[in-house]
PDB file of C-alpha atoms in Angstrom:
ATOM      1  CA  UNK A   1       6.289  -8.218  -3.766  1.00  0.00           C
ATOM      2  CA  UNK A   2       6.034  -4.529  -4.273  1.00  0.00           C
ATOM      3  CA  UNK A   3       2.672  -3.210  -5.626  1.00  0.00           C
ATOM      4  CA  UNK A   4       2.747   0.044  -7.673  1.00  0.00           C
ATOM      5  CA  UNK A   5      -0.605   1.651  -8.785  1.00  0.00           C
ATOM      6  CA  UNK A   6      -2.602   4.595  -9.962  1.00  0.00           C
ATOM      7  CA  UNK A   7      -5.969   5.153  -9.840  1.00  0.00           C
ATOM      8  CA  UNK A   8      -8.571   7.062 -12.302  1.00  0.00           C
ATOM      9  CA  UNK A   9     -11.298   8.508 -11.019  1.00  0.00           C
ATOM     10  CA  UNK A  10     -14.916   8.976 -12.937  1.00  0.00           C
ATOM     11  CA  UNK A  11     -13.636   7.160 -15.773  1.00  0.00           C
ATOM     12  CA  UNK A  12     -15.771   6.958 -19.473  1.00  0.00           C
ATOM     13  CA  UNK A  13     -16.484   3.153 -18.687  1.00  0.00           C
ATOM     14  CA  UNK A  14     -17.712   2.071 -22.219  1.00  0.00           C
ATOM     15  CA  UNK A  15     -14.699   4.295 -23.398  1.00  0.00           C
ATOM     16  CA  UNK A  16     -12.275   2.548 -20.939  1.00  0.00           C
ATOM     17  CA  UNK A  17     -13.244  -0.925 -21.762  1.00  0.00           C
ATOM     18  CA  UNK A  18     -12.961  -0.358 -25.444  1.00  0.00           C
ATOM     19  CA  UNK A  19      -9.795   1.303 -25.252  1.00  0.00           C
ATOM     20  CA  UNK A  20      -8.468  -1.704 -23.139  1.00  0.00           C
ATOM     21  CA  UNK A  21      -9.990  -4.358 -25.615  1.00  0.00           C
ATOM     22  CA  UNK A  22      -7.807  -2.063 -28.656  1.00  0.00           C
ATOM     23  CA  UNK A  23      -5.126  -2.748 -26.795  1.00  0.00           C
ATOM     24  CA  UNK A  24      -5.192  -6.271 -26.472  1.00  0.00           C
ATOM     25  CA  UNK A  25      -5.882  -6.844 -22.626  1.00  0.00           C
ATOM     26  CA  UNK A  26      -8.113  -9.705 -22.215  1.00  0.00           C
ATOM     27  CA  UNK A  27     -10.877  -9.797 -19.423  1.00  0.00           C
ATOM     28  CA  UNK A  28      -9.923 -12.551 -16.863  1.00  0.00           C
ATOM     29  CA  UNK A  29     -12.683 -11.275 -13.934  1.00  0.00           C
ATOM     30  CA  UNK A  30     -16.115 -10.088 -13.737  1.00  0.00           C
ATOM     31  CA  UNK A  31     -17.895 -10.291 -10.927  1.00  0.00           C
ATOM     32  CA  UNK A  32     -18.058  -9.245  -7.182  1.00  0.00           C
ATOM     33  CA  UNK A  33     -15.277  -8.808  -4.985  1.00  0.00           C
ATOM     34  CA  UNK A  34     -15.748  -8.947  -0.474  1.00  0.00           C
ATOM     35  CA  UNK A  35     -13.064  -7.792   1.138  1.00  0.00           C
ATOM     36  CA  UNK A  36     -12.415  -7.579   5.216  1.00  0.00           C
ATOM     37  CA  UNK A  37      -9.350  -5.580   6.447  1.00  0.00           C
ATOM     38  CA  UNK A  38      -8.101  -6.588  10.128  1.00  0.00           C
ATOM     39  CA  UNK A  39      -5.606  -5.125  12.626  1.00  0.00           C
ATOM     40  CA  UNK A  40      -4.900  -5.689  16.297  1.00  0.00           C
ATOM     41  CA  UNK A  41      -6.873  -4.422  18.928  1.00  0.00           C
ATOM     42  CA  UNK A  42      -4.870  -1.369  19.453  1.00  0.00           C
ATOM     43  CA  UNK A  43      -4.572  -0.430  15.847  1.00  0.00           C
ATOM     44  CA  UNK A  44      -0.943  -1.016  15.753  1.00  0.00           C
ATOM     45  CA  UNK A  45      -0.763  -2.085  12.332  1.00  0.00           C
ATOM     46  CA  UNK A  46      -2.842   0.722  11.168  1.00  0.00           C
ATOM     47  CA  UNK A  47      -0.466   2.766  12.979  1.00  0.00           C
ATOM     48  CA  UNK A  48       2.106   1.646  10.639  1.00  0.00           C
ATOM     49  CA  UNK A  49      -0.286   2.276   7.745  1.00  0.00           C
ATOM     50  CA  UNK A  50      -0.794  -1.443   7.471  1.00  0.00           C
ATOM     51  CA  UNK A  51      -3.705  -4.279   7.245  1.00  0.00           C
ATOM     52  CA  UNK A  52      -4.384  -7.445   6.935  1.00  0.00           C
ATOM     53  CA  UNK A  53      -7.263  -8.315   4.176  1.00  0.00           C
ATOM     54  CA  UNK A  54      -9.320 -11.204   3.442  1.00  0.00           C
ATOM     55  CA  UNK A  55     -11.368 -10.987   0.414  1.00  0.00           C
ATOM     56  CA  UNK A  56     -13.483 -12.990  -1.929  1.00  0.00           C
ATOM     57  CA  UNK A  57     -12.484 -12.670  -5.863  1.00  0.00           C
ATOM     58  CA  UNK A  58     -14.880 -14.697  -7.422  1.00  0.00           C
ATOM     59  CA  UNK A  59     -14.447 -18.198  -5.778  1.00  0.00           C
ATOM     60  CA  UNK A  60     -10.669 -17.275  -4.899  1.00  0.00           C
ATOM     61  CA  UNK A  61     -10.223 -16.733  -1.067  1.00  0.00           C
ATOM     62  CA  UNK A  62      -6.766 -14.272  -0.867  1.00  0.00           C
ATOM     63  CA  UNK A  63      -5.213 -13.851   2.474  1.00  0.00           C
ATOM     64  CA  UNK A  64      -3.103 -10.615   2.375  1.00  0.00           C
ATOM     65  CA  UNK A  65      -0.498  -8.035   4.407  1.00  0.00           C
ATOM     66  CA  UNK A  66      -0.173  -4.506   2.847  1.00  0.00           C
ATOM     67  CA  UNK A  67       2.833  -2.717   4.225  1.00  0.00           C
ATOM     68  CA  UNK A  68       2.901   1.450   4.665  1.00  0.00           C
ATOM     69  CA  UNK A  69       2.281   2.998   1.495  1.00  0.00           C
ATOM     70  CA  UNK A  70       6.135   4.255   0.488  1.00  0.00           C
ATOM     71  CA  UNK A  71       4.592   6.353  -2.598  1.00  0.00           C
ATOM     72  CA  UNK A  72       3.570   9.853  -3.301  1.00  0.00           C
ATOM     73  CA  UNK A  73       2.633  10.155  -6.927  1.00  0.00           C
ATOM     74  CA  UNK A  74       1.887   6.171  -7.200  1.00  0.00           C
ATOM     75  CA  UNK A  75       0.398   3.370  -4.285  1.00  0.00           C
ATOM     76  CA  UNK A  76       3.786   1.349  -3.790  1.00  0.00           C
ATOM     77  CA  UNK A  77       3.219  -0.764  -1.020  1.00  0.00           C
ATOM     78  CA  UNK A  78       4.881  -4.343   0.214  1.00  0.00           C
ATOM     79  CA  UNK A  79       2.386  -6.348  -0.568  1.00  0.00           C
ATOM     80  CA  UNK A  80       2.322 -10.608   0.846  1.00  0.00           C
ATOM     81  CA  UNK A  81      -0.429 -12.931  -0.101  1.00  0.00           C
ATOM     82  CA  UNK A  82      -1.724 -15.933  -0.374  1.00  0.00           C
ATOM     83  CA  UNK A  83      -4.787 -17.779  -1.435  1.00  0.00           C
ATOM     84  CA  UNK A  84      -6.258 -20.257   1.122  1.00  0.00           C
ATOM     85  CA  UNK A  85      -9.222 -22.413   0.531  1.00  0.00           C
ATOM     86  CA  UNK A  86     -12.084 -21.250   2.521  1.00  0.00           C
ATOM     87  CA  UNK A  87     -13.276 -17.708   3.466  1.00  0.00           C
ATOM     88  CA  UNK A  88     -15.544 -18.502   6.156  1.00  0.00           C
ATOM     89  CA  UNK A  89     -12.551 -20.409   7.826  1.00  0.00           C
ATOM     90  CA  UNK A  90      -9.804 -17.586   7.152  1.00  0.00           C
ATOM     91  CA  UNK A  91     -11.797 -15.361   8.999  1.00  0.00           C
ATOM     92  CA  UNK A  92     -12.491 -17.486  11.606  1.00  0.00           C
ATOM     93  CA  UNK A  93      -8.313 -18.478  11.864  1.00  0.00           C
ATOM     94  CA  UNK A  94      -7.562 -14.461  12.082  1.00  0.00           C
ATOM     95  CA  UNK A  95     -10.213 -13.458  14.647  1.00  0.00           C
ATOM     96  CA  UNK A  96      -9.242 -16.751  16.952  1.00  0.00           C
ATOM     97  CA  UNK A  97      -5.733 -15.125  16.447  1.00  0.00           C
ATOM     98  CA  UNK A  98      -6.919 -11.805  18.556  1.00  0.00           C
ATOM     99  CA  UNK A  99      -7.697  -9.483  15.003  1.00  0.00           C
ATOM    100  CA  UNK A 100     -10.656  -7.785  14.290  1.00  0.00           C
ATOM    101  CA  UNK A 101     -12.404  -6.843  11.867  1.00  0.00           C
ATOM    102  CA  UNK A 102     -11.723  -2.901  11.163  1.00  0.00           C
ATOM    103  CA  UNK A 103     -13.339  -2.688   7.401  1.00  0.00           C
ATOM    104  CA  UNK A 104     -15.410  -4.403   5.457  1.00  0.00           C
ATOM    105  CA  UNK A 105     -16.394  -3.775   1.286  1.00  0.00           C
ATOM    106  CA  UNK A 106     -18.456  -5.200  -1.717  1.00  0.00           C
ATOM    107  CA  UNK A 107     -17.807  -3.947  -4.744  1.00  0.00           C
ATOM    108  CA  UNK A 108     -18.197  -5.050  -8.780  1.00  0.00           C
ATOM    109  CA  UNK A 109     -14.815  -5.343 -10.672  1.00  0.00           C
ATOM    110  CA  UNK A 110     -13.781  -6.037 -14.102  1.00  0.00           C
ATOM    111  CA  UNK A 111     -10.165  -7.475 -14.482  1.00  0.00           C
ATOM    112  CA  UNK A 112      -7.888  -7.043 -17.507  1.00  0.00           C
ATOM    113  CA  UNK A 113      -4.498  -7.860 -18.015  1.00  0.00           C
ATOM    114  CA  UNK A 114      -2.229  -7.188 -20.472  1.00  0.00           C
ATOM    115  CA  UNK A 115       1.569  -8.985 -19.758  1.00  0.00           C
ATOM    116  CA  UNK A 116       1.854  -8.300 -15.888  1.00  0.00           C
ATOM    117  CA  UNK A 117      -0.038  -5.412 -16.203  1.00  0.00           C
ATOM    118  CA  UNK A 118      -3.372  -4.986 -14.560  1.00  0.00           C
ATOM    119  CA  UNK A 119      -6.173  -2.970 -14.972  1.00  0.00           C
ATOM    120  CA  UNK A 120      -9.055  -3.041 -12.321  1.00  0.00           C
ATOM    121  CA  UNK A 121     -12.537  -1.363 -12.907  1.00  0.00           C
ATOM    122  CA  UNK A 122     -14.551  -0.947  -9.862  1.00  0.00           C
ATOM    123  CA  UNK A 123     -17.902  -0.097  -9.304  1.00  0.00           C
ATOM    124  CA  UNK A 124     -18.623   0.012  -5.219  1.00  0.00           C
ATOM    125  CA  UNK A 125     -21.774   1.917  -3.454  1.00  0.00           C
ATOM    126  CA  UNK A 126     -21.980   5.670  -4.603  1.00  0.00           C
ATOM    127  CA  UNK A 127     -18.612   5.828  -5.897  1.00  0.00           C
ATOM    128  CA  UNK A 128     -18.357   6.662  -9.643  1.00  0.00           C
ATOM    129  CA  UNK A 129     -16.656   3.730 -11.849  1.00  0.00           C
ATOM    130  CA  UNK A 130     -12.608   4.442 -11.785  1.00  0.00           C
ATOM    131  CA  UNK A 131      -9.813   2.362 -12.902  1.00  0.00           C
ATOM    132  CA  UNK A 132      -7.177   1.066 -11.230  1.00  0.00           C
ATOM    133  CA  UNK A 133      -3.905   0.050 -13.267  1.00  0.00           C
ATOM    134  CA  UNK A 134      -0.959  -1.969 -11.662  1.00  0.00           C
ATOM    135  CA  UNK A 135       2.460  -2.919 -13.088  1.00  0.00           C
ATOM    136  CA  UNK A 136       5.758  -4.225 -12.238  1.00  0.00           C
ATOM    137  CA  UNK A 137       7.404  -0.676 -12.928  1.00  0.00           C
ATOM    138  CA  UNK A 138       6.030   3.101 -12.198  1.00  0.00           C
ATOM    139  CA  UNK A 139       7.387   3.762 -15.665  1.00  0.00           C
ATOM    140  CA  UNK A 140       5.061   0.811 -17.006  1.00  0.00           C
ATOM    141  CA  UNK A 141       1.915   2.196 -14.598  1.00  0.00           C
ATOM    142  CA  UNK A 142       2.733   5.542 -16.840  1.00  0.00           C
ATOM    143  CA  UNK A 143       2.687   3.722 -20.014  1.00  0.00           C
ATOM    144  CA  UNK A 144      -0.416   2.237 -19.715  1.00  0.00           C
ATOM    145  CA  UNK A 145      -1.868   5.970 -18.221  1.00  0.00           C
ATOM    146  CA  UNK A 146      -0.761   7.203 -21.218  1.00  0.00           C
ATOM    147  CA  UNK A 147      -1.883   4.475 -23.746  1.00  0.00           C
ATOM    148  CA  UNK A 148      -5.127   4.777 -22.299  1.00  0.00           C
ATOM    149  CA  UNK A 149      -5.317   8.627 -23.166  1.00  0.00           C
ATOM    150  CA  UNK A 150      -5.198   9.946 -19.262  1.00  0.00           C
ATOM    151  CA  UNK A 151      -2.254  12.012 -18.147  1.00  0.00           C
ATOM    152  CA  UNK A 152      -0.570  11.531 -14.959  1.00  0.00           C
ATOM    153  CA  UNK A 153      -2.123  14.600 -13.532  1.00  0.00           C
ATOM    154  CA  UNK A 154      -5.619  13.113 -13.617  1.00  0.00           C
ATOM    155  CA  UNK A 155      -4.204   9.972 -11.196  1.00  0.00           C
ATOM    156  CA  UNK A 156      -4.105   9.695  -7.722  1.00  0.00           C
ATOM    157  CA  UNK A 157      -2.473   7.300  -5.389  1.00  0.00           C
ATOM    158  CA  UNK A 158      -4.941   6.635  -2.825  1.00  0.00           C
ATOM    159  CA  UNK A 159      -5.987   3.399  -1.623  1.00  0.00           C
ATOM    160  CA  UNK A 160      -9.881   2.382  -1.247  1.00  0.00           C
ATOM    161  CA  UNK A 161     -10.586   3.817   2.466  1.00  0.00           C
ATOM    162  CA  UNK A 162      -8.663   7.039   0.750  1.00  0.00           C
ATOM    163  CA  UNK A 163     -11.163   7.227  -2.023  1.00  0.00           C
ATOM    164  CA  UNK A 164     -14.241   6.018  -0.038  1.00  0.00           C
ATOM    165  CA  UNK A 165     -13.791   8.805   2.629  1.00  0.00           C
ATOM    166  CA  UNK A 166     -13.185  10.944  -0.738  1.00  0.00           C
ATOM    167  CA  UNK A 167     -16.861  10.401  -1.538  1.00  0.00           C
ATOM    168  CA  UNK A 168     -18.451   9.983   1.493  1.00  0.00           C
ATOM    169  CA  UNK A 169     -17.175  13.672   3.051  1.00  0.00           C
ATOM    170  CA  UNK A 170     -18.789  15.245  -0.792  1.00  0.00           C
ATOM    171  CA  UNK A 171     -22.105  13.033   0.235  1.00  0.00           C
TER     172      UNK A 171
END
């Protein structure tokens, strides 16, 4: 599956959520989300712009593989994953395997959805509430931009160590 994203940055979040609600999405998440990326050793799938992540969604456990990101004004990355059963024991299965653990996260996230589109707000250490929408299509990503009453300009297609070193180099 191929993920394609934008995200918003300092977002308006009683604005954002009422906008969202106008438009029919309905809330299906709120809560906290853990998330630990892995790679080899040698960093070879970092290398490639790659991880592996683990991470906690609620009481969901999702094993995942992001591929290089193949985007410049949207994320579009491969994107493979699964949901196992236990955290504690995922972990466990991926260090016994020779990974280790490169990156780890909490953050608070609100999930909306609206068809197959997603819409993510996150709230994680310093970092100013953004949004984070997902679609099928780029031109449905810029749909939803727009609906939501951002322009394109005011997106960026990082991905969270992107935006975390963002805010920690402005600390």
């Amino acid at each position: 599956m191929k993920e394609i994203e934008v995200k918003i940055m300092d977002i308006d979040l009683e604005e954002v959520r009422k906008k969202l609600l106008d438009l029919g999405a309905e809330k299906v998440f709120d809560g906290e989300v853990h998330a630990i990326g892995f790679d080899h050793p040698d960093m070879r799938l970092d290398k490639k712009d790659s991880f592996i992540r683990v991470r906690t969604v609620g009481k969901t456990t999702e094993l995942c593989f992001k591929g290089p990101n193949r985007g410049s004004v949207f994320k579009s990355r491969e994107e493979i994953e699964v949901n196992t059963n236990n955290f504690a024991d995922t972990l466990e299965i991926l260090e016994r395997g020779g990974l280790i653990r490169i990156h780890e996260s909490k953050k608070n996230r609100e999930s909306y959805t609206i068809g197959k589109v997603r819409f993510e707000i996150d709230n994680w250490k310093k970092i100013p509430h953004f949004l984070e929408i997902e679609a099928p299509t780029a031109e449905e990503v810029k749909e939803y931009v727009e609906k939501l009453g951002f322009t394109m300009e005011q997106t960026i297609g990082w991905g969270y160590l992107e935006v975390e070193e963002h805010y920690n180099k402005n600390e």
